[in-house]
Amino acid sequence: MGKRRVVRSGLMMPINSKRFVAASWTRNADSLDYDLEDSVPQAQKAYARSIVRETLPIAKLGGARVSVRINCATPEPDLEASVWPPLEMISHTKTESPDQIRHIDALITRLERQRGVRPGAVEINAMIETAQGIAHCYEIAASSPRIRHFSGGGGYDMSLDLGVEMFVGFDQFFYGKGECELAARALGLEPGISVFMPDVSGSVMDSEATYARAVANRKAGGRSGGGLHPNVVEPQNRGLTPPPEEVEEARQVLAFFRELDATGGAQGALDGKTVDRYEAARAEELLEWAAACAEKDSYKARMREQTLAHQKSEQSNPQAP
Amino acid sequence: MEEIVRRSILLVSVADQEAIASCWRHGADAVVLDLGDEVPETAKPQARAQVREATSTARRGGAEVFVRINRELAHADLEASAWPGLTGIALPSPQVAADVRDAAEILAAMEQQHGIPVGSLQLFLLLGTAKGVWNVRELIYASPRVTSVALDGTQLCRTLGVLPRADFDPFPYAAGRLVIECTAARVQPVGISHPVSLVPRLLSAEEIHGLAERGRNMGFKGAICPHPSWVEPCNRAFTPTLEQVEFYREVRRLFGEGVARGSASVPMNGRMLDVPVDERAKKMITLWERCQRRDGEKATALQSHSG
């Protein structure tokens, strides 16, 4: 693959909400996640399915990764409706067994073949939102090569299953989150990191708190985020991107270590801090990540400009096909 | 199966006659009559002789009654305790599935011999060893009789050589594992927050309430009460409050309106209401109703015996 996936921010919305969907590509989110599950009322599910295919390209107007969140009770019709180009990921909710994932993997494989989607292009996000899911998280995470990122064990569904309140001032989900992270790391998947920070408001649009959380997550090795409100997109993009001073520091560390290595040394001190191969590897990863973030940002900007230019020319020349 | 309401589980030594005589008056959802650690070795035969009588005393307030047995003396203890009126037994420190199956086998035999409906006696597991905590899943699935599993922090400290300290909880992983595995298997996780999970102490009702509430937010559904003064605050902590019930009713109302308008994503004071939030509201309201019902049953039983 080589190229690193950059999903610092996400915006999840009910796919049947025309207003949210129409504006979604202007929000600068790294990922746009169109929901067929809990934010869509039961009576609207069929309608929601019927518009997935025409909705997916909207995400690409702003260069976002595009995903669909499906219902664990109805994977067949949901996937029939969703696996079309340019779909990049399916989120499977309330995953409780590896068989559920193997089942949707097979369905996706067939649909990719039939519909001209590059084989393996559609990633699976196996969401862990129940105690049963946590109890089987390792087998679930290992159940498909389409799973590249793995996290879970917290959130509203989890609080429902455990009967705990959401905002209690301590980390009531630490065991489940820990199990999922451990499974991800043991299998070499990208883990989700969510450092616990007390939250009493439960607001989904508090940009300052979101920024602080994103920075803390990045420092703990986190690289990804998501959200429900446009207000939290920018703070996550910013918080999960290494700031220039850290990039510069990483450059110095790497240059220092390379020189050290070339002269047969294994460990030295730079500005009073020990530099060894672990520090060097960390610096290298940070530079790689910063470069990937910059690339994603310029890609999104380019796509947005293209779209705007296109819309403008259509407006001035309404006769054009 | 409807979830059980077992918020306060009062532990009373069968050898303590005064405590036994009054154990039904405290409003406990369940009483555990102890034949185990709290009864000295020499007093055990006499305690056994009294346990059947103690069971009917304990039931007067409408409580479920369990007997904590000695695992090594299971047969004699069960011979003495398994009579109609008993809800089940509390099994200390099971470590492997066979420990649970052995107990279940004796229970089945007693049901036959003592005229108890077959399969009705329950098992309440008390985890006090690392091995038991690690194997919790196989312990739960070893018998359909298992309905509650508690983390016995005091015993864990003893078996692991941990010095109990007030400023540091040594068992957050064990508690997390127990809660997740019990919830996954649909049995009841029982416990309370550090520090009283390690060293039971007499505290004010408000302090106990706070720690039990924290336990509830860790995922526990009830707590073992080593003293009658814990019962009331534990009952309260594991019951949704009226404010919560009102809040959840409001959630359901707003969400219902949203769905009627065609949206299942409804804003409420900066929060977003969707299906799981509504489901949770429904679940909490149902739990509150079940707690009310249980309190009603106990009040009726208490009244009929206080005349």
XYZ file of C-alpha atoms in Angstrom:
628
model
C 0.000 0.000 0.000
C 2.635 2.495 1.052
C 0.252 5.398 1.229
C -0.955 6.164 4.691
C -4.602 6.592 5.387
C -5.392 9.927 6.998
C -8.670 10.067 8.869
C -8.236 12.658 11.574
C -11.826 13.828 11.469
C -15.107 12.328 10.436
C -18.616 13.544 10.114
C -21.439 11.074 10.619
C -24.897 12.047 9.433
C -28.260 10.459 8.673
C -28.151 9.790 4.944
C -31.797 10.797 4.605
C -31.052 14.302 5.876
C -30.803 16.211 2.561
C -29.474 19.423 4.081
C -26.604 17.756 5.990
C -25.652 15.560 3.067
C -25.700 18.371 0.495
C -23.312 20.470 2.600
C -21.189 17.579 3.829
C -18.372 17.940 1.257
C -17.767 21.585 2.280
C -16.953 20.671 5.900
C -13.314 19.715 5.337
C -13.728 16.393 7.127
C -11.185 13.680 6.281
C -14.023 11.177 6.223
C -17.725 11.468 5.528
C -19.806 8.752 7.055
C -23.336 8.328 5.802
C -25.585 6.526 8.248
C -28.208 3.886 7.532
C -28.350 2.836 11.172
C -29.422 4.509 14.396
C -29.934 8.066 13.135
C -32.364 6.890 10.455
C -35.892 6.095 11.666
C -37.158 2.620 10.852
C -39.839 3.960 8.503
C -37.163 5.680 6.385
C -34.728 2.779 6.010
C -35.906 1.719 2.566
C -35.788 5.274 1.278
C -32.350 5.745 2.850
C -31.061 2.666 1.002
C -32.446 3.921 -2.261
C -30.287 7.080 -2.189
C -26.910 5.659 -1.114
C -25.580 5.217 -4.639
C -26.264 8.811 -5.675
C -25.010 10.135 -2.317
C -21.562 8.524 -2.253
C -19.989 10.812 -4.927
C -20.929 13.896 -2.894
C -18.228 13.013 -0.365
C -15.592 12.975 -3.073
C -16.386 16.561 -4.108
C -14.338 17.630 -1.108
C -11.818 14.779 -1.228
C -13.104 12.966 1.861
C -12.935 9.232 2.431
C -16.491 7.930 2.134
C -18.119 5.267 4.283
C -21.570 3.896 5.031
C -22.696 2.700 8.455
C -25.019 -0.282 8.129
C -27.490 -2.046 10.431
C -26.263 -5.300 11.974
C -29.807 -6.683 11.625
C -30.016 -6.082 7.849
C -26.558 -6.398 6.318
C -27.783 -7.884 3.012
C -30.035 -5.071 1.746
C -27.766 -2.435 3.276
C -24.727 -3.765 1.389
C -26.696 -4.240 -1.853
C -27.495 -0.553 -1.579
C -24.042 0.643 -0.570
C -21.260 -1.206 -2.388
C -20.837 1.075 -5.401
C -17.866 3.151 -6.451
C -16.504 5.308 -4.784
C -17.344 3.544 -1.464
C -14.240 3.013 0.669
C -15.523 1.619 3.952
C -18.461 -0.158 5.548
C -19.018 0.302 9.272
C -20.665 -2.728 10.809
C -22.439 -1.782 14.021
C -22.767 -3.779 17.268
C -20.436 -6.518 16.066
C -20.609 -9.519 18.406
C -19.065 -12.399 16.475
C -16.475 -13.042 13.773
C -19.154 -14.810 11.707
C -20.998 -11.538 11.155
C -17.844 -10.038 9.667
C -17.033 -13.092 7.534
C -20.576 -12.929 6.204
C -20.387 -9.280 5.132
C -16.861 -9.780 3.791
C -18.203 -12.442 1.401
C -21.092 -10.205 0.348
C -18.799 -7.255 -0.259
C -16.438 -9.435 -2.304
C -19.282 -10.515 -4.578
C -20.603 -6.966 -4.978
C -17.147 -5.561 -5.698
C -16.776 -8.087 -8.512
C -20.198 -7.402 -9.976
C -19.991 -3.651 -9.792
C -16.474 -2.841 -10.883
C -15.113 -1.892 -7.502
C -11.415 -2.719 -7.137
C -11.240 -5.997 -5.157
C -10.478 -5.326 -1.525
C -11.054 -1.585 -1.890
C -13.865 -1.595 0.650
C -12.530 -1.630 4.165
C -14.574 -3.011 7.080
C -14.891 -1.114 10.316
C -16.083 -3.693 12.850
C -17.634 -1.542 15.551
C -17.530 -2.977 19.080
C -20.398 -1.525 21.071
C -21.553 -4.293 23.428
C -20.102 -6.465 26.187
C -20.523 -9.491 23.923
C -18.432 -7.711 21.273
C -15.665 -6.966 23.764
C -15.673 -10.559 24.971
C -14.927 -11.644 21.360
C -12.925 -8.657 20.153
C -9.754 -10.517 19.207
C -11.529 -13.083 17.005
C -13.571 -10.294 15.444
C -10.534 -8.122 14.716
C -8.821 -11.139 13.112
C -11.837 -12.179 11.028
C -11.148 -10.263 7.802
C -8.188 -8.689 5.986
C -10.555 -5.813 5.201
C -10.210 -4.729 8.828
C -7.234 -2.371 8.993
C -8.224 -0.174 11.873
C -9.812 -1.554 15.025
C -11.215 0.157 18.087
C -14.281 0.274 20.280
C -15.607 -0.520 23.701
C -17.064 2.891 24.561
C -19.906 5.192 23.587
C -23.665 5.329 23.897
C -24.376 1.761 22.836
C -21.855 0.505 25.344
C -23.409 2.598 28.123
C -26.777 1.162 27.161
C -25.533 -2.408 27.396
C -23.751 -1.863 30.720
C -26.459 0.351 32.216
C -23.938 3.058 33.112
C -24.223 6.810 32.687
C -22.199 8.430 29.906
C -20.523 11.378 31.620
C -19.499 10.290 35.102
C -16.073 11.860 35.625
C -14.099 8.621 35.391
C -13.358 6.209 32.584
C -16.118 3.624 32.930
C -15.121 2.070 29.587
C -11.400 1.608 30.175
C -11.488 -2.211 30.245
C -13.374 -2.567 26.984
C -11.340 0.092 25.219
C -8.183 -1.555 26.535
C -9.187 -4.998 25.289
C -9.928 -3.608 21.825
C -6.684 -1.659 21.662
C -4.708 -4.675 22.799
C -6.360 -6.886 20.163
C -5.616 -4.284 17.480
C -1.973 -3.987 18.450
C -1.501 -7.739 18.793
C -2.816 -8.168 15.235
C -0.826 -5.260 13.803
C -3.932 -3.195 13.088
C -4.150 0.533 13.624
C -5.666 1.002 17.094
C -8.099 3.713 18.067
C -6.768 5.785 20.925
C -9.098 7.793 23.095
C -7.397 9.233 26.134
C -9.850 9.747 28.954
C -10.641 13.369 29.711
C -13.565 14.142 32.006
C -16.538 15.496 30.103
C -19.610 16.594 31.959
C -21.538 18.352 29.201
C -21.657 15.547 26.650
C -21.795 18.245 23.989
C -21.097 17.000 20.462
C -20.052 20.472 19.263
C -17.571 21.743 21.839
C -14.589 22.625 19.649
C -12.173 23.562 22.432
C -12.642 20.313 24.338
C -12.396 18.404 21.077
C -9.091 20.075 20.225
C -7.632 19.292 23.666
C -8.741 15.668 23.321
C -7.311 15.372 19.811
C -3.914 16.690 20.955
C -3.894 14.290 23.912
C -4.808 11.386 21.635
C -2.063 12.290 19.154
C 0.527 12.393 21.936
C -0.640 8.949 23.066
C -0.149 7.602 19.543
C -3.680 8.234 18.263
C -4.065 9.138 14.611
C -7.797 9.049 14.002
C -11.015 10.720 15.047
C -14.656 11.060 14.128
C -17.648 13.132 15.089
C -21.242 14.161 14.745
C -21.034 17.932 14.342
C -19.251 20.216 11.838
C -17.791 22.207 14.759
C -15.496 19.343 15.717
C -13.949 18.766 12.282
C -11.358 21.553 12.297
C -10.209 21.026 15.901
C -9.597 17.360 15.129
C -7.749 18.050 11.898
C -5.595 20.539 13.766
C -5.150 18.524 16.953
C -4.118 15.327 15.195
C -1.661 17.056 12.832
C 1.821 17.545 14.278
C 2.524 21.283 14.703
C 5.554 22.785 12.863
C 7.739 22.941 15.989
C 7.325 19.205 16.589
C 8.090 18.486 12.952
C 11.256 20.560 13.174
C 12.312 18.819 16.358
C 11.728 15.424 14.770
C 13.915 16.442 11.797
C 16.739 17.366 14.142
C 16.412 14.144 16.109
C 16.474 12.055 12.953
C 19.443 13.922 11.449
C 21.324 13.627 14.741
C 20.657 9.901 14.991
C 21.634 9.235 11.366
C 24.963 10.928 11.958
C 25.389 8.994 15.202
C 24.554 5.752 13.447
C 26.969 6.462 10.627
C 29.797 6.920 13.111
C 29.005 3.688 14.946
C 27.158 5.198 17.921
C 23.868 3.895 19.322
C 22.908 6.541 21.790
C 23.596 10.216 22.274
C 22.160 13.372 23.744
C 20.582 16.228 21.842
C 19.683 19.324 23.852
C 19.832 17.256 27.023
C 17.488 14.531 25.699
C 18.576 10.982 25.004
C 18.366 9.944 21.374
C 18.482 6.263 20.459
C 16.936 4.163 17.727
C 13.524 4.185 19.408
C 13.502 7.964 19.546
C 14.662 8.033 15.938
C 11.882 5.680 14.861
C 9.351 7.844 16.634
C 10.680 10.949 14.904
C 10.538 9.183 11.569
C 6.928 8.143 12.111
C 6.014 11.689 13.072
C 7.583 13.085 9.883
C 5.811 10.468 7.799
C 2.518 11.293 9.476
C 3.011 15.055 9.076
C 3.734 14.538 5.365
C 0.640 12.347 4.945
C -1.498 14.984 6.711
C -0.112 17.727 4.453
C -0.821 15.604 1.410
C -4.384 14.926 2.522
C -4.955 18.623 3.216
C -3.733 19.675 -0.199
C -5.731 16.908 -1.886
C -8.916 18.035 -0.150
C -8.217 21.684 -1.041
C -7.628 20.733 -4.672
C -10.840 18.720 -4.875
C -12.862 21.505 -3.292
C -11.461 24.096 -5.693
C -12.171 21.867 -8.652
C -15.733 21.382 -7.518
C -16.290 25.076 -6.923
C -14.816 25.976 -10.319
C -17.024 23.384 -11.942
C -20.135 24.669 -10.202
C -19.272 28.221 -11.231
C -18.865 27.312 -14.874
C -22.153 25.458 -14.792
C -23.870 28.510 -13.369
C -22.469 30.851 -16.033
C -23.219 28.366 -18.781
C -26.455 26.618 -17.861
C -26.804 25.147 -21.372
C -23.735 22.961 -20.985
C -24.570 19.249 -20.694
C -35.505 -13.484 30.888
C -36.311 -10.365 32.853
C -33.312 -8.871 34.562
C -33.289 -9.502 38.304
C -33.469 -6.644 40.794
C -30.880 -7.554 43.424
C -29.464 -4.234 44.535
C -28.524 -4.907 48.165
C -27.257 -8.297 49.265
C -26.971 -8.344 53.055
C -24.385 -10.729 54.470
C -25.193 -12.152 57.921
C -23.364 -14.823 59.880
C -25.636 -17.706 60.865
C -23.720 -17.859 64.166
C -24.764 -14.304 65.043
C -28.220 -14.934 66.471
C -29.068 -11.312 67.133
C -28.181 -10.321 63.578
C -30.197 -13.235 62.193
C -33.231 -12.306 64.272
C -33.356 -8.821 62.736
C -31.937 -9.409 59.237
C -35.363 -9.297 57.571
C -36.126 -5.776 58.785
C -33.517 -3.831 56.779
C -35.098 -3.831 53.347
C -32.430 -5.926 51.640
C -33.327 -7.357 48.227
C -31.366 -10.473 49.177
C -29.872 -11.912 52.349
C -26.821 -14.162 52.308
C -26.695 -16.376 55.381
C -23.067 -17.210 55.976
C -21.894 -20.666 56.948
C -18.436 -19.818 55.600
C -15.650 -17.573 56.793
C -17.681 -15.726 59.393
C -18.545 -18.909 61.251
C -15.723 -20.407 63.337
C -14.900 -24.026 62.579
C -16.216 -25.280 65.918
C -19.497 -23.412 65.545
C -20.245 -24.807 62.100
C -22.294 -27.864 63.120
C -24.569 -25.729 65.246
C -24.859 -23.093 62.532
C -25.868 -25.810 60.077
C -28.581 -26.929 62.477
C -29.956 -23.382 62.546
C -29.740 -22.428 58.903
C -33.148 -23.742 57.843
C -34.868 -21.727 60.520
C -32.720 -18.684 59.676
C -33.830 -18.960 56.056
C -37.470 -18.549 56.935
C -36.623 -15.645 59.266
C -34.665 -13.912 56.510
C -37.571 -14.292 54.071
C -40.030 -12.389 56.231
C -39.122 -9.067 54.627
C -39.533 -10.420 51.121
C -35.814 -10.909 50.534
C -34.345 -13.665 48.406
C -32.184 -15.910 50.556
C -28.826 -17.419 49.713
C -26.525 -19.468 51.923
C -22.792 -18.985 51.598
C -21.304 -22.432 51.942
C -17.798 -23.711 52.468
C -16.679 -25.175 49.181
C -14.863 -28.066 50.859
C -17.862 -28.814 53.089
C -20.405 -28.336 50.321
C -22.271 -31.556 50.859
C -22.938 -31.137 54.575
C -23.687 -27.430 54.155
C -26.171 -28.053 51.366
C -27.799 -30.976 53.112
C -28.577 -28.501 55.887
C -29.554 -25.477 53.783
C -31.257 -26.633 50.602
C -34.915 -26.536 51.604
C -37.938 -24.934 50.005
C -37.701 -21.171 50.451
C -34.008 -20.979 49.619
C -33.180 -18.982 46.492
C -29.751 -20.475 46.028
C -26.248 -20.688 47.347
C -23.297 -18.340 47.308
C -20.194 -20.209 46.207
C -16.913 -18.782 47.480
C -13.894 -18.646 45.186
C -14.705 -21.038 42.356
C -11.670 -21.257 40.080
C -12.539 -23.615 37.247
C -15.775 -24.765 35.624
C -15.637 -28.063 37.546
C -16.014 -26.171 40.838
C -19.297 -24.754 39.613
C -20.472 -28.041 38.089
C -19.743 -29.901 41.345
C -21.892 -27.472 43.309
C -24.653 -27.622 40.691
C -24.653 -31.398 40.897
C -25.175 -31.379 44.657
C -27.934 -28.797 44.240
C -29.691 -31.050 41.742
C -29.538 -33.969 44.178
C -30.891 -31.839 47.016
C -33.747 -30.571 44.883
C -34.782 -34.197 44.353
C -34.445 -35.177 47.992
C -35.984 -32.099 49.591
C -38.899 -31.473 47.269
C -37.598 -28.313 45.623
C -38.563 -27.563 41.988
C -35.851 -29.048 39.779
C -33.373 -26.500 38.432
C -34.676 -23.684 40.609
C -31.779 -23.254 43.034
C -29.432 -20.531 41.858
C -25.683 -20.076 42.115
C -24.178 -16.772 43.227
C -20.433 -16.852 42.506
C -17.968 -14.926 44.697
C -14.681 -14.470 42.860
C -11.747 -14.273 45.231
C -8.797 -15.594 43.252
C -6.918 -14.524 40.146
C -7.696 -17.843 38.514
C -11.404 -17.350 39.093
C -11.289 -13.860 37.611
C -9.349 -15.082 34.571
C -11.773 -17.987 34.049
C -14.933 -16.010 34.726
C -16.467 -16.863 31.355
C -16.171 -20.624 31.810
C -17.460 -20.320 35.380
C -20.597 -18.511 34.186
C -21.273 -20.940 31.366
C -20.582 -23.987 33.566
C -24.189 -23.965 34.781
C -27.437 -22.223 33.850
C -28.005 -21.849 37.595
C -25.476 -19.004 37.778
C -27.385 -15.706 38.081
C -25.000 -13.352 39.927
C -21.227 -13.001 40.098
C -19.494 -10.777 42.630
C -15.942 -9.558 42.853
C -14.767 -10.321 46.392
C -12.063 -7.677 46.780
C -11.255 -8.579 50.366
C -10.577 -12.175 49.411
C -8.602 -11.135 46.310
C -6.339 -9.029 48.541
C -5.744 -12.060 50.749
C -5.083 -14.565 47.994
C -2.884 -12.198 45.984
C -0.996 -10.774 48.962
C -2.155 -7.251 48.155
C -2.099 -4.771 50.994
C -5.441 -2.953 50.812
C -4.935 0.774 50.527
C -7.434 3.586 50.486
C -5.616 5.633 47.851
C -5.152 3.008 45.197
C -7.480 0.483 43.558
C -5.516 -2.653 42.681
C -8.371 -4.334 40.776
C -9.781 -2.095 38.039
C -8.989 -4.726 35.404
C -10.664 -7.510 37.410
C -13.765 -5.360 37.908
C -13.856 -4.444 34.220
C -13.478 -8.058 33.158
C -16.214 -9.233 35.525
C -18.637 -6.548 34.355
C -18.028 -7.219 30.662
C -18.217 -11.011 30.909
C -21.325 -10.962 33.114
C -23.077 -8.444 30.904
C -22.173 -10.449 27.798
C -23.582 -13.629 29.389
C -26.628 -11.819 30.809
C -25.940 -12.593 34.457
C -25.772 -9.974 37.169
C -22.391 -8.320 37.971
C -22.152 -7.462 41.680
C -19.678 -5.078 43.282
C -18.993 -1.695 44.783
C -16.287 0.897 44.243
C -12.884 1.031 45.887
C -11.982 1.494 48.773
C -14.855 -0.297 50.558
C -14.583 -3.085 47.993
C -11.324 -4.029 49.749
C -11.959 -3.138 53.384
C -15.635 -2.965 54.290
C -16.087 -0.122 56.719
C -18.830 1.715 58.459
C -19.305 4.964 56.658
C -22.136 7.422 56.500
C -25.059 6.466 54.303
C -24.084 9.229 51.859
C -20.536 7.931 51.536
C -21.770 4.409 50.866
C -24.292 5.795 48.422
C -21.523 7.605 46.528
C -19.367 4.492 46.288
C -22.287 2.297 45.260
C -23.276 4.841 42.620
C -19.746 4.795 41.280
C -20.037 1.004 41.260
C -23.217 1.297 39.237
C -21.399 3.483 36.728
C -18.690 0.830 36.482
C -21.469 -1.518 35.378
C -22.316 -3.295 38.640
C -26.000 -3.936 39.336
C -25.905 -4.531 43.085
C -23.545 -4.752 46.055
C -22.881 -7.128 48.904
C -23.607 -5.318 52.186
C -21.496 -6.473 55.156
C -23.589 -4.277 57.455
C -27.330 -3.429 57.540
C -26.531 0.301 57.285
C -25.340 -0.259 53.701
C -28.682 -1.621 52.531
C -30.651 1.590 52.144
C -27.920 3.573 50.310
C -27.239 0.596 48.025
C -30.921 0.171 47.168
C -31.007 3.867 46.355
C -27.789 3.913 44.319
C -28.833 1.012 42.092
C -32.293 2.482 41.454
C -32.662 5.248 38.861
C -33.559 8.514 40.598
C -36.789 10.363 39.930
C -34.839 13.159 38.221
C -33.250 10.605 35.925
C -36.597 9.050 35.151
C -38.003 12.483 34.304
C -34.986 13.245 32.133
C -35.369 9.922 30.310
C -39.069 10.575 29.761
C -38.147 13.910 28.205
C -35.574 12.159 25.999
C -38.220 9.688 24.847
C -40.688 12.486 24.157
C -38.243 14.574 22.090
C -36.946 11.544 20.233
C -40.491 10.351 19.501
C -41.310 13.762 18.056
C -38.169 13.646 15.941
C -39.038 10.229 14.551
C -42.539 11.445 13.725
C -40.911 14.246 11.707
C -38.726 11.689 9.894
C -35.463 12.225 11.821
C -33.854 9.827 14.274
C -31.080 12.311 15.067
C -32.504 14.884 17.430
C -30.591 17.660 19.233
C -31.159 18.169 22.972
C -29.028 20.799 24.769
C -25.964 20.127 22.644
C -26.367 16.369 22.892
C -27.586 14.250 20.053
C -30.449 11.839 20.647
C -30.510 8.771 18.452
C -31.667 5.171 18.799
C -29.203 4.032 21.522
C -29.952 7.116 23.630
C -33.661 6.406 23.335
C -33.137 2.690 24.021
C -31.173 3.552 27.116
C -33.957 5.854 28.305
C -36.465 3.072 27.785
C -34.263 0.593 29.640
C -33.771 2.918 32.609
C -37.487 3.644 32.889
C -38.203 -0.104 32.824
C -35.549 -0.709 35.479
C -37.104 1.981 37.644
C -40.505 0.325 37.302
C -39.072 -3.062 38.227
C -37.382 -1.539 41.290
C -40.693 0.028 42.320
C -42.359 -3.342 41.993
C -39.673 -5.061 44.045
C -39.961 -2.418 46.772
C -43.720 -2.963 46.777
C -43.290 -6.718 47.256
C -40.913 -6.182 50.149
C -43.172 -3.619 51.805
C -46.114 -6.022 51.629
C -44.090 -8.886 53.110
C -42.741 -6.671 55.857
C -46.211 -5.447 56.772
C -47.689 -8.917 57.018
C -44.965 -9.882 59.521
C -44.866 -6.715 61.584
C -48.462 -6.890 62.781
